[in-house]
Amino acid sequence: MQKKLFLGYKLRRLREQRVLTQAALAKMLELSPSYLNQIENNQRPLTLPVLLRIATIFEIDLATFVEDEEARLVSDLREALADPLFSGGAIAMSELRNAAAASPELARRSLVLHQAYQKLQERVQSLAETLSSHERGQALAGPQFPYEEVRDYFHYSNNYVGPLDEAAERLSEQEGFRAADMQTDLMAHLKARHDVRVRIVADHDGETAMRRYDAASGTLYLSALLSGPSRAFHLANQIALLGQNETIEQLIGQANFTTDDARSICRVGLANYFAGALVMPYRAFAAQARAVRHDIEQLQSRFGVSFEQVCHRLSTLQRPGARGVPFYFVRVDMAGNITKRHSATRFHFARFGGACPLWNVHEAFAQPGKILVQLARMPDNVAYICVARSVTKRAGAYLKPSRQFAIGLGCEAAYASEVVYSAGLDISNADAAVPIGVSCRICEREDCQQRAFPPIGSHLTVDEHHRSFVPYLFTQPGEDGKRLAPGPQAEGVGG
């Protein structure tokens, strides 16, 4: 049985954007005004014939219109509302869905407000731990959540930036860039098109940056410590800043960022996006990815790029009309901080606090360089094929610490036949999947032995005479009865 599509709020926004009256659109769709009114108020679902007419009239990609983008917003709202700040009881999922569908922009601005509150809380904590008045002043003067704002920009863009992706592909085809000689081709392009010469400099020459562009002399300095893939990426990044500046500035202007810092960070992010799309052109990369069933190491070899670059690029293959397998991409440091995150799937990341400890991305640090594969299931019962591997970014000297990260890439198990990493996984067996969640504070799993703390909004039961392997006993609001399990004294208190 197919799911009924209630997309009335989305259709109404589309109509209002095109400055059409309800009566005018009803005539174009060959519907009565009253019937269209019922659709726009989600009292009737959209039928396939009406959907096809909408796609034709508005010249939109049907898959993009139907896609449940509101699920991401609902997930973010749910996590924000799990904050102790909102302790007045749980809000029903139906209310969250209605808010995301009817007033998505208001919902997003509410999230921005909550992020500001979170940032303020962090600063208060930082001030409490600071000793000097000078440092207090610096903490107070610090920028407000620019990275979170930029991450949300890419998150809600489905991690696909059409104008830059298409421009990168056109440039690659026009110039005939070759994967085997990418560095040489990019350096030649910089010289011919932008009159920029490239110098590779060693650390002992006094150059400490990975990349530095001197506009006055038209020289791009690259560190000799950079690997081949990283060097090509930085060359492509400079091409973006010089050749795509107008497009980048237009995209930044449309994003309505609240701070200059966010605009600057997004400028870097968009240049990085173009760079990835230039060394891995969309159609060529997507075709190769399908041919090797998304084997990351084979794609590394064919395009001369790094493991992380391949994973990130796979997460961007969401061009309307030519979509690839929807992947999530994440980069985590050894402390569990998520430093990069993008998802074209229903998989949601924790915005605040740590991610689920049962997720294999954390295990990657214990087995350096080895590709780990996990079949995991989220609380919404969607199973994912999760791939993880650690990467080390060396500093080039014994006394300079290397940077270590774990890279995670995954897709829904429904795409198993298209992904080589499904080999050996018992996809059809529900019990074979590891039960994971977004983060402990919003995860409702009652039998998780790895839980760090109970979910926000739950009711704890403490029994000093009983202790089991599950760290916390809790009941959700509205549940009757209480199950025996340990209270919070079992974990972190008295051994």
Tab-separated table of C-alpha atoms in Angstrom:
chain	number	residue	atom	x	y	z
A	1	MET	CA	0.000	0.000	0.000
A	2	GLN	CA	1.493	3.315	-1.095
A	3	LYS	CA	1.847	6.209	1.298
A	4	LYS	CA	-0.628	9.028	0.711
A	5	LEU	CA	1.072	12.308	-0.146
A	6	PHE	CA	-0.141	15.269	1.877
A	7	LEU	CA	1.926	18.093	0.390
A	8	GLY	CA	-0.624	20.865	0.581
A	9	TYR	CA	1.534	23.315	2.517
A	10	LYS	CA	4.335	22.818	0.011
A	11	LEU	CA	1.964	23.358	-2.925
A	12	ARG	CA	0.612	26.524	-1.301
A	13	ARG	CA	4.143	27.924	-0.871
A	14	LEU	CA	4.896	27.117	-4.504
A	15	ARG	CA	1.709	28.870	-5.637
A	16	GLU	CA	2.446	31.942	-3.530
A	17	GLN	CA	6.017	32.106	-4.846
A	18	ARG	CA	4.617	32.249	-8.403
A	19	VAL	CA	2.045	34.907	-7.358
A	20	LEU	CA	-0.954	32.809	-8.381
A	21	THR	CA	-4.409	32.923	-6.858
A	22	GLN	CA	-5.988	29.709	-5.704
A	23	ALA	CA	-8.635	30.019	-8.405
A	24	ALA	CA	-6.007	30.517	-11.124
A	25	LEU	CA	-4.016	27.465	-10.070
A	26	ALA	CA	-7.178	25.377	-9.746
A	27	LYS	CA	-8.020	26.198	-13.362
A	28	MET	CA	-4.503	25.266	-14.507
A	29	LEU	CA	-4.712	21.954	-12.632
A	30	GLU	CA	-8.237	21.284	-13.915
A	31	LEU	CA	-9.597	21.162	-10.379
A	32	SER	CA	-12.359	23.002	-8.599
A	33	PRO	CA	-11.193	25.804	-6.247
A	34	SER	CA	-12.778	24.001	-3.297
A	35	TYR	CA	-10.912	20.780	-4.115
A	36	LEU	CA	-7.601	22.648	-4.378
A	37	ASN	CA	-8.361	24.386	-1.089
A	38	GLN	CA	-8.785	20.978	0.572
A	39	ILE	CA	-5.456	19.813	-0.903
A	40	GLU	CA	-3.639	22.925	0.317
A	41	ASN	CA	-5.022	22.383	3.820
A	42	ASN	CA	-3.945	18.721	3.774
A	43	GLN	CA	-7.536	17.515	3.891
A	44	ARG	CA	-6.987	15.568	0.670
A	45	PRO	CA	-3.831	13.848	-0.632
A	46	LEU	CA	-2.205	14.677	-3.950
A	47	THR	CA	-2.974	12.115	-6.648
A	48	LEU	CA	-0.465	11.094	-9.307
A	49	PRO	CA	-2.254	12.923	-12.183
A	50	VAL	CA	-2.296	16.146	-10.158
A	51	LEU	CA	1.376	15.706	-9.252
A	52	LEU	CA	2.288	15.296	-12.911
A	53	ARG	CA	0.362	18.447	-13.842
A	54	ILE	CA	2.114	20.364	-11.043
A	55	ALA	CA	5.516	19.243	-12.354
A	56	THR	CA	4.590	20.327	-15.884
A	57	ILE	CA	3.072	23.693	-14.940
A	58	PHE	CA	5.816	24.777	-12.552
A	59	GLU	CA	8.666	23.035	-14.433
A	60	ILE	CA	9.975	21.368	-11.292
A	61	ASP	CA	11.607	18.034	-10.584
A	62	LEU	CA	8.887	15.779	-9.221
A	63	ALA	CA	11.271	13.795	-7.010
A	64	THR	CA	12.492	16.996	-5.384
A	65	PHE	CA	8.944	18.223	-4.772
A	66	VAL	CA	7.776	14.938	-3.260
A	67	GLU	CA	10.929	14.367	-1.210
A	68	ASP	CA	10.234	14.433	2.494
A	69	GLU	CA	12.600	17.291	3.340
A	70	GLU	CA	10.408	18.101	6.326
A	71	ALA	CA	11.671	14.955	8.084
A	72	ARG	CA	15.021	16.644	8.633
A	73	LEU	CA	13.404	19.716	10.078
A	74	VAL	CA	11.210	17.584	12.344
A	75	SER	CA	14.276	15.708	13.590
A	76	ASP	CA	16.127	18.951	14.344
A	77	LEU	CA	13.099	20.407	16.127
A	78	ARG	CA	12.687	17.237	18.179
A	79	GLU	CA	16.285	17.345	19.330
A	80	ALA	CA	16.141	21.054	20.176
A	81	LEU	CA	12.931	20.568	22.163
A	82	ALA	CA	14.616	17.805	24.170
A	83	ASP	CA	16.681	20.537	25.827
A	84	PRO	CA	15.932	20.874	29.574
A	85	LEU	CA	14.954	24.458	28.751
A	86	PHE	CA	11.675	23.033	27.409
A	87	SER	CA	10.690	20.926	30.396
A	88	GLY	CA	6.934	21.330	30.090
A	89	GLY	CA	6.361	17.854	28.683
A	90	ALA	CA	6.900	16.136	25.362
A	91	ILE	CA	5.398	17.565	22.166
A	92	ALA	CA	3.597	15.085	19.939
A	93	MET	CA	5.269	14.163	16.661
A	94	SER	CA	2.113	15.206	14.829
A	95	GLU	CA	2.531	18.755	16.146
A	96	LEU	CA	6.173	18.841	15.064
A	97	ARG	CA	5.256	17.612	11.587
A	98	ASN	CA	2.533	20.237	11.280
A	99	ALA	CA	4.949	22.978	12.347
A	100	ALA	CA	7.590	21.852	9.850
A	101	ALA	CA	5.050	21.570	7.041
A	102	ALA	CA	3.019	24.726	7.656
A	103	SER	CA	5.757	27.119	8.826
A	104	PRO	CA	9.178	25.766	7.817
A	105	GLU	CA	10.892	29.149	7.889
A	106	LEU	CA	9.535	29.906	11.354
A	107	ALA	CA	10.725	26.478	12.494
A	108	ARG	CA	14.212	27.117	11.108
A	109	ARG	CA	14.415	30.489	12.833
A	110	SER	CA	13.357	28.827	16.068
A	111	LEU	CA	16.297	26.468	15.627
A	112	VAL	CA	18.601	29.445	15.069
A	113	LEU	CA	17.285	30.965	18.291
A	114	HIS	CA	17.938	27.733	20.168
A	115	GLN	CA	21.451	27.580	18.721
A	116	ALA	CA	22.052	31.095	20.031
A	117	TYR	CA	20.880	29.966	23.453
A	118	GLN	CA	23.204	26.942	23.301
A	119	LYS	CA	26.116	29.165	22.324
A	120	LEU	CA	25.340	31.534	25.166
A	121	GLN	CA	25.286	28.621	27.603
A	122	GLU	CA	28.681	27.498	26.338
A	123	ARG	CA	30.081	30.985	26.837
A	124	VAL	CA	28.723	31.208	30.348
A	125	GLN	CA	30.398	27.899	31.132
A	126	SER	CA	33.598	29.104	29.505
A	127	LEU	CA	33.545	32.293	31.534
A	128	ALA	CA	33.045	30.324	34.718
A	129	GLU	CA	36.217	28.396	33.964
A	130	THR	CA	38.256	31.377	32.806
A	131	LEU	CA	40.766	32.942	35.159
A	132	SER	CA	41.831	36.176	33.501
A	133	SER	CA	39.583	39.145	32.803
A	134	HIS	CA	41.273	39.538	29.421
A	135	GLU	CA	40.131	36.066	28.370
A	136	ARG	CA	36.618	36.844	29.635
A	137	GLY	CA	36.499	39.819	27.312
A	138	GLN	CA	37.651	37.723	24.385
A	139	ALA	CA	35.026	35.072	25.126
A	140	LEU	CA	32.249	37.646	25.240
A	141	ALA	CA	33.397	39.224	21.992
A	142	GLY	CA	33.520	35.908	20.138
A	143	PRO	CA	31.414	35.210	17.052
A	144	GLN	CA	28.001	33.578	17.267
A	145	PHE	CA	27.524	30.021	15.919
A	146	PRO	CA	28.770	30.691	12.359
A	147	TYR	CA	29.794	27.094	11.702
A	148	GLU	CA	26.403	25.745	12.774
A	149	GLU	CA	24.692	28.248	10.493
A	150	VAL	CA	26.781	27.188	7.493
A	151	ARG	CA	26.323	23.484	8.246
A	152	ASP	CA	22.575	24.026	8.269
A	153	TYR	CA	22.818	25.829	4.916
A	154	PHE	CA	24.383	22.781	3.268
A	155	HIS	CA	22.153	20.410	5.260
A	156	TYR	CA	18.929	21.976	4.017
A	157	SER	CA	20.331	22.299	0.482
A	158	ASN	CA	20.552	18.489	0.466
A	159	ASN	CA	24.314	19.016	0.183
A	160	TYR	CA	23.942	19.744	-3.544
A	161	VAL	CA	24.805	23.188	-4.949
A	162	GLY	CA	23.607	23.120	-8.547
A	163	PRO	CA	25.158	26.317	-9.979
A	164	LEU	CA	28.649	25.404	-8.762
A	165	ASP	CA	28.380	21.693	-9.544
A	166	GLU	CA	27.296	22.347	-13.116
A	167	ALA	CA	29.929	25.070	-13.594
A	168	ALA	CA	32.663	22.716	-12.386
A	169	GLU	CA	31.522	19.995	-14.768
A	170	ARG	CA	31.436	22.420	-17.722
A	171	LEU	CA	34.934	23.678	-16.945
A	172	SER	CA	36.298	20.142	-16.627
A	173	GLU	CA	34.845	19.176	-20.003
A	174	GLN	CA	35.959	22.389	-21.734
A	175	GLU	CA	39.534	22.141	-20.468
A	176	GLY	CA	39.789	18.370	-20.738
A	177	PHE	CA	41.139	17.886	-17.227
A	178	ARG	CA	42.562	14.376	-16.738
A	179	ALA	CA	42.430	12.480	-13.460
A	180	ALA	CA	45.919	11.058	-14.055
A	181	ASP	CA	47.425	14.535	-14.566
A	182	MET	CA	45.031	16.648	-12.525
A	183	GLN	CA	47.703	18.734	-10.770
A	184	THR	CA	49.483	19.567	-14.028
A	185	ASP	CA	46.229	20.452	-15.786
A	186	LEU	CA	44.991	22.652	-12.940
A	187	MET	CA	48.311	24.494	-12.683
A	188	ALA	CA	48.279	25.111	-16.438
A	189	HIS	CA	44.716	26.430	-16.217
A	190	LEU	CA	45.609	28.812	-13.381
A	191	LYS	CA	48.463	30.220	-15.441
A	192	ALA	CA	46.572	30.467	-18.736
A	193	ARG	CA	43.222	31.740	-17.428
A	194	HIS	CA	44.160	33.703	-14.297
A	195	ASP	CA	47.889	34.403	-14.777
A	196	VAL	CA	48.657	32.676	-11.488
A	197	ARG	CA	51.843	30.686	-11.031
A	198	VAL	CA	52.212	27.989	-8.404
A	199	ARG	CA	55.144	27.522	-6.048
A	200	ILE	CA	55.653	24.443	-3.879
A	201	VAL	CA	57.392	25.535	-0.687
A	202	ALA	CA	58.921	23.586	2.182
A	203	ASP	CA	58.297	24.270	5.856
A	204	HIS	CA	61.892	25.399	6.376
A	205	ASP	CA	61.351	28.198	3.866
A	206	GLY	CA	59.260	29.948	6.494
A	207	GLU	CA	55.907	29.024	4.945
A	208	THR	CA	53.539	27.523	7.522
A	209	ALA	CA	50.241	27.567	5.594
A	210	MET	CA	48.932	24.709	3.469
A	211	ARG	CA	47.839	27.213	0.833
A	212	ARG	CA	48.469	30.938	0.528
A	213	TYR	CA	47.562	33.166	-2.401
A	214	ASP	CA	49.461	36.406	-2.956
A	215	ALA	CA	47.247	38.487	-5.236
A	216	ALA	CA	49.885	41.193	-5.704
A	217	SER	CA	52.390	38.842	-7.306
A	218	GLY	CA	49.832	36.407	-8.697
A	219	THR	CA	51.457	33.515	-6.863
A	220	LEU	CA	49.818	30.555	-5.159
A	221	TYR	CA	52.037	28.966	-2.518
A	222	LEU	CA	51.362	25.323	-1.651
A	223	SER	CA	53.030	23.397	1.138
A	224	ALA	CA	55.368	20.583	0.119
A	225	LEU	CA	53.805	18.552	2.939
A	226	LEU	CA	50.502	18.252	1.076
A	227	SER	CA	49.652	14.897	-0.482
A	228	GLY	CA	48.898	14.701	-4.186
A	229	PRO	CA	45.098	14.661	-3.742
A	230	SER	CA	45.254	17.555	-1.273
A	231	ARG	CA	47.445	19.594	-3.619
A	232	ALA	CA	45.005	19.106	-6.498
A	233	PHE	CA	42.121	20.054	-4.211
A	234	HIS	CA	43.800	23.329	-3.179
A	235	LEU	CA	44.530	24.184	-6.808
A	236	ALA	CA	40.863	23.615	-7.653
A	237	ASN	CA	39.850	25.668	-4.618
A	238	GLN	CA	41.853	28.636	-5.909
A	239	ILE	CA	40.246	28.269	-9.327
A	240	ALA	CA	36.863	28.495	-7.597
A	241	LEU	CA	37.778	31.680	-5.732
A	242	LEU	CA	39.100	33.338	-8.896
A	243	GLY	CA	36.706	32.014	-11.517
A	244	GLN	CA	33.451	31.471	-9.623
A	245	ASN	CA	33.469	34.451	-7.288
A	246	GLU	CA	30.301	35.990	-8.742
A	247	THR	CA	28.311	32.763	-8.395
A	248	ILE	CA	29.620	32.170	-4.875
A	249	GLU	CA	28.696	35.689	-3.755
A	250	GLN	CA	25.223	35.306	-5.253
A	251	LEU	CA	24.666	32.061	-3.356
A	252	ILE	CA	25.874	33.634	-0.113
A	253	GLY	CA	23.526	36.572	-0.621
A	254	GLN	CA	20.570	34.240	-1.107
A	255	ALA	CA	21.400	32.326	2.088
A	256	ASN	CA	20.551	35.245	4.429
A	257	PHE	CA	23.302	34.518	6.950
A	258	THR	CA	23.164	36.516	10.172
A	259	THR	CA	26.893	37.178	10.639
A	260	ASP	CA	29.899	38.129	8.525
A	261	ASP	CA	31.745	35.146	9.983
A	262	ALA	CA	29.080	32.789	8.631
A	263	ARG	CA	29.329	34.419	5.203
A	264	SER	CA	33.121	34.031	5.215
A	265	ILE	CA	32.925	30.388	6.292
A	266	CYS	CA	30.311	29.661	3.642
A	267	ARG	CA	32.549	31.276	1.012
A	268	VAL	CA	35.257	28.774	1.933
A	269	GLY	CA	32.718	25.935	1.983
A	270	LEU	CA	31.362	26.798	-1.462
A	271	ALA	CA	34.877	27.052	-2.897
A	272	ASN	CA	35.617	23.638	-1.401
A	273	TYR	CA	32.407	22.294	-2.934
A	274	PHE	CA	33.436	23.544	-6.379
A	275	ALA	CA	36.903	22.047	-5.926
A	276	GLY	CA	35.474	18.614	-5.189
A	277	ALA	CA	33.120	18.865	-8.160
A	278	LEU	CA	35.987	19.916	-10.452
A	279	VAL	CA	38.295	16.988	-9.671
A	280	MET	CA	35.317	14.582	-9.588
A	281	PRO	CA	32.895	15.847	-12.304
A	282	TYR	CA	29.299	14.868	-11.605
A	283	ARG	CA	28.320	12.599	-14.499
A	284	ALA	CA	31.710	10.920	-14.878
A	285	PHE	CA	32.032	10.318	-11.160
A	286	ALA	CA	28.433	9.126	-10.763
A	287	ALA	CA	28.840	6.692	-13.664
A	288	GLN	CA	32.066	5.271	-12.231
A	289	ALA	CA	30.479	5.034	-8.773
A	290	ARG	CA	27.617	2.957	-10.161
A	291	ALA	CA	30.015	0.783	-12.158
A	292	VAL	CA	32.070	-0.196	-9.091
A	293	ARG	CA	29.052	-0.302	-6.749
A	294	HIS	CA	30.393	2.685	-4.807
A	295	ASP	CA	33.680	1.018	-3.894
A	296	ILE	CA	35.510	3.917	-2.233
A	297	GLU	CA	39.024	2.577	-2.802
A	298	GLN	CA	38.412	1.969	-6.508
A	299	LEU	CA	37.073	5.505	-6.890
A	300	GLN	CA	40.144	6.829	-5.066
A	301	SER	CA	42.373	5.112	-7.608
A	302	ARG	CA	40.373	6.153	-10.672
A	303	PHE	CA	40.157	9.850	-9.757
A	304	GLY	CA	43.414	10.254	-7.812
A	305	VAL	CA	41.677	11.562	-4.696
A	306	SER	CA	41.593	10.737	-0.988
A	307	PHE	CA	39.243	8.462	0.945
A	308	GLU	CA	37.562	11.467	2.581
A	309	GLN	CA	37.166	13.299	-0.742
A	310	VAL	CA	35.416	10.302	-2.313
A	311	CYS	CA	33.049	9.919	0.642
A	312	HIS	CA	32.151	13.607	0.642
A	313	ARG	CA	31.557	13.621	-3.108
A	314	LEU	CA	29.294	10.571	-2.896
A	315	SER	CA	27.107	12.473	-0.422
A	316	THR	CA	26.586	15.287	-2.963
A	317	LEU	CA	25.235	13.225	-5.878
A	318	GLN	CA	21.704	14.580	-5.622
A	319	ARG	CA	21.314	16.466	-8.895
A	320	PRO	CA	17.614	16.650	-9.876
A	321	GLY	CA	16.976	14.177	-12.654
A	322	ALA	CA	20.287	12.375	-12.114
A	323	ARG	CA	20.307	11.455	-8.447
A	324	GLY	CA	22.702	8.864	-7.120
A	325	VAL	CA	22.333	6.657	-4.062
A	326	PRO	CA	21.531	9.000	-1.144
A	327	PHE	CA	24.427	8.801	1.314
A	328	TYR	CA	25.205	10.432	4.618
A	329	PHE	CA	28.774	11.626	5.249
A	330	VAL	CA	30.330	12.427	8.604
A	331	ARG	CA	33.771	13.199	10.003
A	332	VAL	CA	34.404	12.697	13.719
A	333	ASP	CA	37.474	13.450	15.827
A	334	MET	CA	38.803	11.245	18.623
A	335	ALA	CA	36.788	13.130	21.242
A	336	GLY	CA	33.554	12.355	19.406
A	337	ASN	CA	33.082	15.870	18.011
A	338	ILE	CA	31.352	15.891	14.638
A	339	THR	CA	33.467	18.224	12.494
A	340	LYS	CA	31.678	17.582	9.178
A	341	ARG	CA	28.211	16.207	8.553
A	342	HIS	CA	25.959	15.973	5.523
A	343	SER	CA	23.017	13.694	4.866
A	344	ALA	CA	20.995	13.037	1.754
A	345	THR	CA	19.235	10.255	3.694
A	346	ARG	CA	16.784	10.077	6.578
A	347	PHE	CA	19.792	9.494	8.848
A	348	HIS	CA	20.045	12.380	11.313
A	349	PHE	CA	23.060	13.544	13.279
A	350	ALA	CA	23.177	14.920	16.802
A	351	ARG	CA	23.411	18.694	16.684
A	352	PHE	CA	24.516	18.961	20.311
A	353	GLY	CA	26.375	16.483	22.509
A	354	GLY	CA	27.832	13.127	21.510
A	355	ALA	CA	26.609	10.695	18.883
A	356	CYS	CA	25.527	7.120	19.596
A	357	PRO	CA	28.469	5.098	21.022
A	358	LEU	CA	27.241	1.934	19.258
A	359	TRP	CA	27.777	3.512	15.822
A	360	ASN	CA	30.820	2.005	14.101
A	361	VAL	CA	32.363	5.379	13.254
A	362	HIS	CA	33.743	5.495	16.819
A	363	GLU	CA	35.232	2.008	16.528
A	364	ALA	CA	37.292	3.071	13.502
A	365	PHE	CA	39.954	4.667	15.718
A	366	ALA	CA	40.672	1.286	17.335
A	367	GLN	CA	41.461	-0.280	13.937
A	368	PRO	CA	43.438	2.381	12.026
A	369	GLY	CA	43.137	2.254	8.257
A	370	LYS	CA	40.687	-0.660	8.205
A	371	ILE	CA	37.298	-0.278	6.531
A	372	LEU	CA	34.567	-1.289	8.967
A	373	VAL	CA	31.044	-2.163	7.844
A	374	GLN	CA	27.993	-2.225	10.090
A	375	LEU	CA	24.323	-2.924	9.523
A	376	ALA	CA	22.585	-0.517	11.897
A	377	ARG	CA	18.966	0.310	12.612
A	378	MET	CA	17.655	3.665	13.821
A	379	PRO	CA	14.651	4.008	16.182
A	380	ASP	CA	12.384	4.757	13.191
A	381	ASN	CA	13.159	1.159	12.080
A	382	VAL	CA	15.145	2.246	9.011
A	383	ALA	CA	18.274	0.108	8.513
A	384	TYR	CA	21.532	1.567	7.189
A	385	ILE	CA	24.732	0.164	5.740
A	386	CYS	CA	27.386	2.106	7.657
A	387	VAL	CA	30.981	2.289	6.414
A	388	ALA	CA	33.716	3.777	8.611
A	389	ARG	CA	37.474	4.197	8.438
A	390	SER	CA	40.048	6.252	10.291
A	391	VAL	CA	42.246	8.728	8.408
A	392	THR	CA	45.436	10.396	9.585
A	393	LYS	CA	46.572	13.807	8.383
A	394	ARG	CA	50.263	13.992	9.144
A	395	ALA	CA	52.041	17.250	9.948
A	396	GLY	CA	55.347	16.187	8.392
A	397	ALA	CA	57.520	16.356	11.491
A	398	TYR	CA	58.007	14.276	14.629
A	399	LEU	CA	57.336	17.176	16.993
A	400	LYS	CA	54.169	18.231	15.176
A	401	PRO	CA	51.096	16.176	16.121
A	402	SER	CA	49.133	14.459	13.390
A	403	ARG	CA	45.387	14.978	13.116
A	404	GLN	CA	43.195	11.894	13.289
A	405	PHE	CA	39.592	11.559	12.202
A	406	ALA	CA	37.073	8.824	11.511
A	407	ILE	CA	35.134	9.064	8.260
A	408	GLY	CA	31.626	7.638	8.100
A	409	LEU	CA	29.580	6.985	4.965
A	410	GLY	CA	26.257	5.208	4.799
A	411	CYS	CA	23.017	4.628	2.956
A	412	GLU	CA	19.706	2.951	3.617
A	413	ALA	CA	19.796	-0.842	3.396
A	414	ALA	CA	17.202	-0.618	0.624
A	415	TYR	CA	20.111	0.296	-1.699
A	416	ALA	CA	22.138	-2.793	-0.726
A	417	SER	CA	22.284	-4.161	-4.280
A	418	GLU	CA	24.010	-0.949	-5.425
A	419	VAL	CA	26.647	-0.892	-2.681
A	420	VAL	CA	29.593	-3.291	-2.544
A	421	TYR	CA	29.748	-3.054	1.255
A	422	SER	CA	26.509	-5.009	1.576
A	423	ALA	CA	28.457	-8.195	0.803
A	424	GLY	CA	28.160	-10.575	3.735
A	425	LEU	CA	25.468	-8.562	5.526
A	426	ASP	CA	22.196	-10.287	6.431
A	427	ILE	CA	20.036	-7.434	5.171
A	428	SER	CA	16.749	-9.337	5.427
A	429	ASN	CA	17.278	-10.287	9.081
A	430	ALA	CA	15.971	-7.506	11.329
A	431	ASP	CA	17.825	-8.951	14.327
A	432	ALA	CA	21.173	-8.702	12.524
A	433	ALA	CA	21.173	-4.890	12.659
A	434	VAL	CA	22.802	-3.061	15.562
A	435	PRO	CA	20.201	-0.798	17.241
A	436	ILE	CA	21.618	2.742	17.299
A	437	GLY	CA	20.164	6.212	17.847
A	438	VAL	CA	20.924	9.876	17.219
A	439	SER	CA	22.111	10.615	20.751
A	440	CYS	CA	21.265	9.339	24.222
A	441	ARG	CA	19.208	12.319	25.251
A	442	ILE	CA	16.645	11.892	22.465
A	443	CYS	CA	16.875	8.105	22.035
A	444	GLU	CA	13.889	6.205	23.431
A	445	ARG	CA	15.466	2.738	23.399
A	446	GLU	CA	14.774	1.226	26.832
A	447	ASP	CA	17.157	-1.745	26.669
A	448	CYS	CA	20.423	-0.053	25.625
A	449	GLN	CA	23.293	-1.110	27.881
A	450	GLN	CA	25.535	1.626	26.441
A	451	ARG	CA	23.228	4.516	27.375
A	452	ALA	CA	25.126	7.446	28.930
A	453	PHE	CA	22.060	9.162	30.388
A	454	PRO	CA	18.268	8.901	30.154
A	455	PRO	CA	16.314	10.738	27.470
A	456	ILE	CA	15.122	14.235	28.213
A	457	GLY	CA	11.476	14.356	29.288
A	458	SER	CA	11.406	10.813	30.653
A	459	HIS	CA	10.565	9.878	34.242
A	460	LEU	CA	13.306	8.112	36.197
A	461	THR	CA	12.680	5.299	38.638
A	462	VAL	CA	15.412	4.653	41.198
A	463	ASP	CA	15.503	1.318	43.028
A	464	GLU	CA	18.444	0.965	45.422
A	465	HIS	CA	17.738	-2.778	45.804
A	466	HIS	CA	17.945	-3.658	42.127
A	467	ARG	CA	20.631	-3.209	39.493
A	468	SER	CA	20.735	-4.700	36.002
A	469	PHE	CA	22.899	-4.305	32.915
A	470	VAL	CA	20.741	-1.471	31.570
A	471	PRO	CA	22.002	1.750	33.188
A	472	TYR	CA	18.692	3.618	33.608
A	473	LEU	CA	15.039	2.860	34.217
A	474	PHE	CA	12.680	5.406	32.736
A	475	THR	CA	9.159	5.729	31.445
A	476	GLN	CA	7.990	8.049	28.716
A	477	PRO	CA	5.291	10.640	29.471
A	478	GLY	CA	1.870	9.004	29.390
A	479	GLU	CA	3.141	5.466	30.004
A	480	ASP	CA	1.608	3.393	32.779
A	481	GLY	CA	3.676	1.240	35.081
A	482	LYS	CA	7.386	1.190	35.758
A	483	ARG	CA	9.842	-1.550	34.919
A	484	LEU	CA	12.567	-2.701	37.280
A	485	ALA	CA	16.018	-1.554	36.244
A	486	PRO	CA	18.800	0.414	37.867
A	487	GLY	CA	18.550	4.076	38.666
A	488	PRO	CA	21.214	6.675	37.886
A	489	GLN	CA	23.238	5.567	40.936
A	490	ALA	CA	24.272	2.518	38.907
A	491	GLU	CA	26.412	4.510	36.497
A	492	GLY	CA	29.030	7.040	37.463
A	493	VAL	CA	28.169	7.095	41.161
A	494	GLY	CA	29.973	4.885	43.648
A	495	GLY	CA	31.378	2.460	41.016
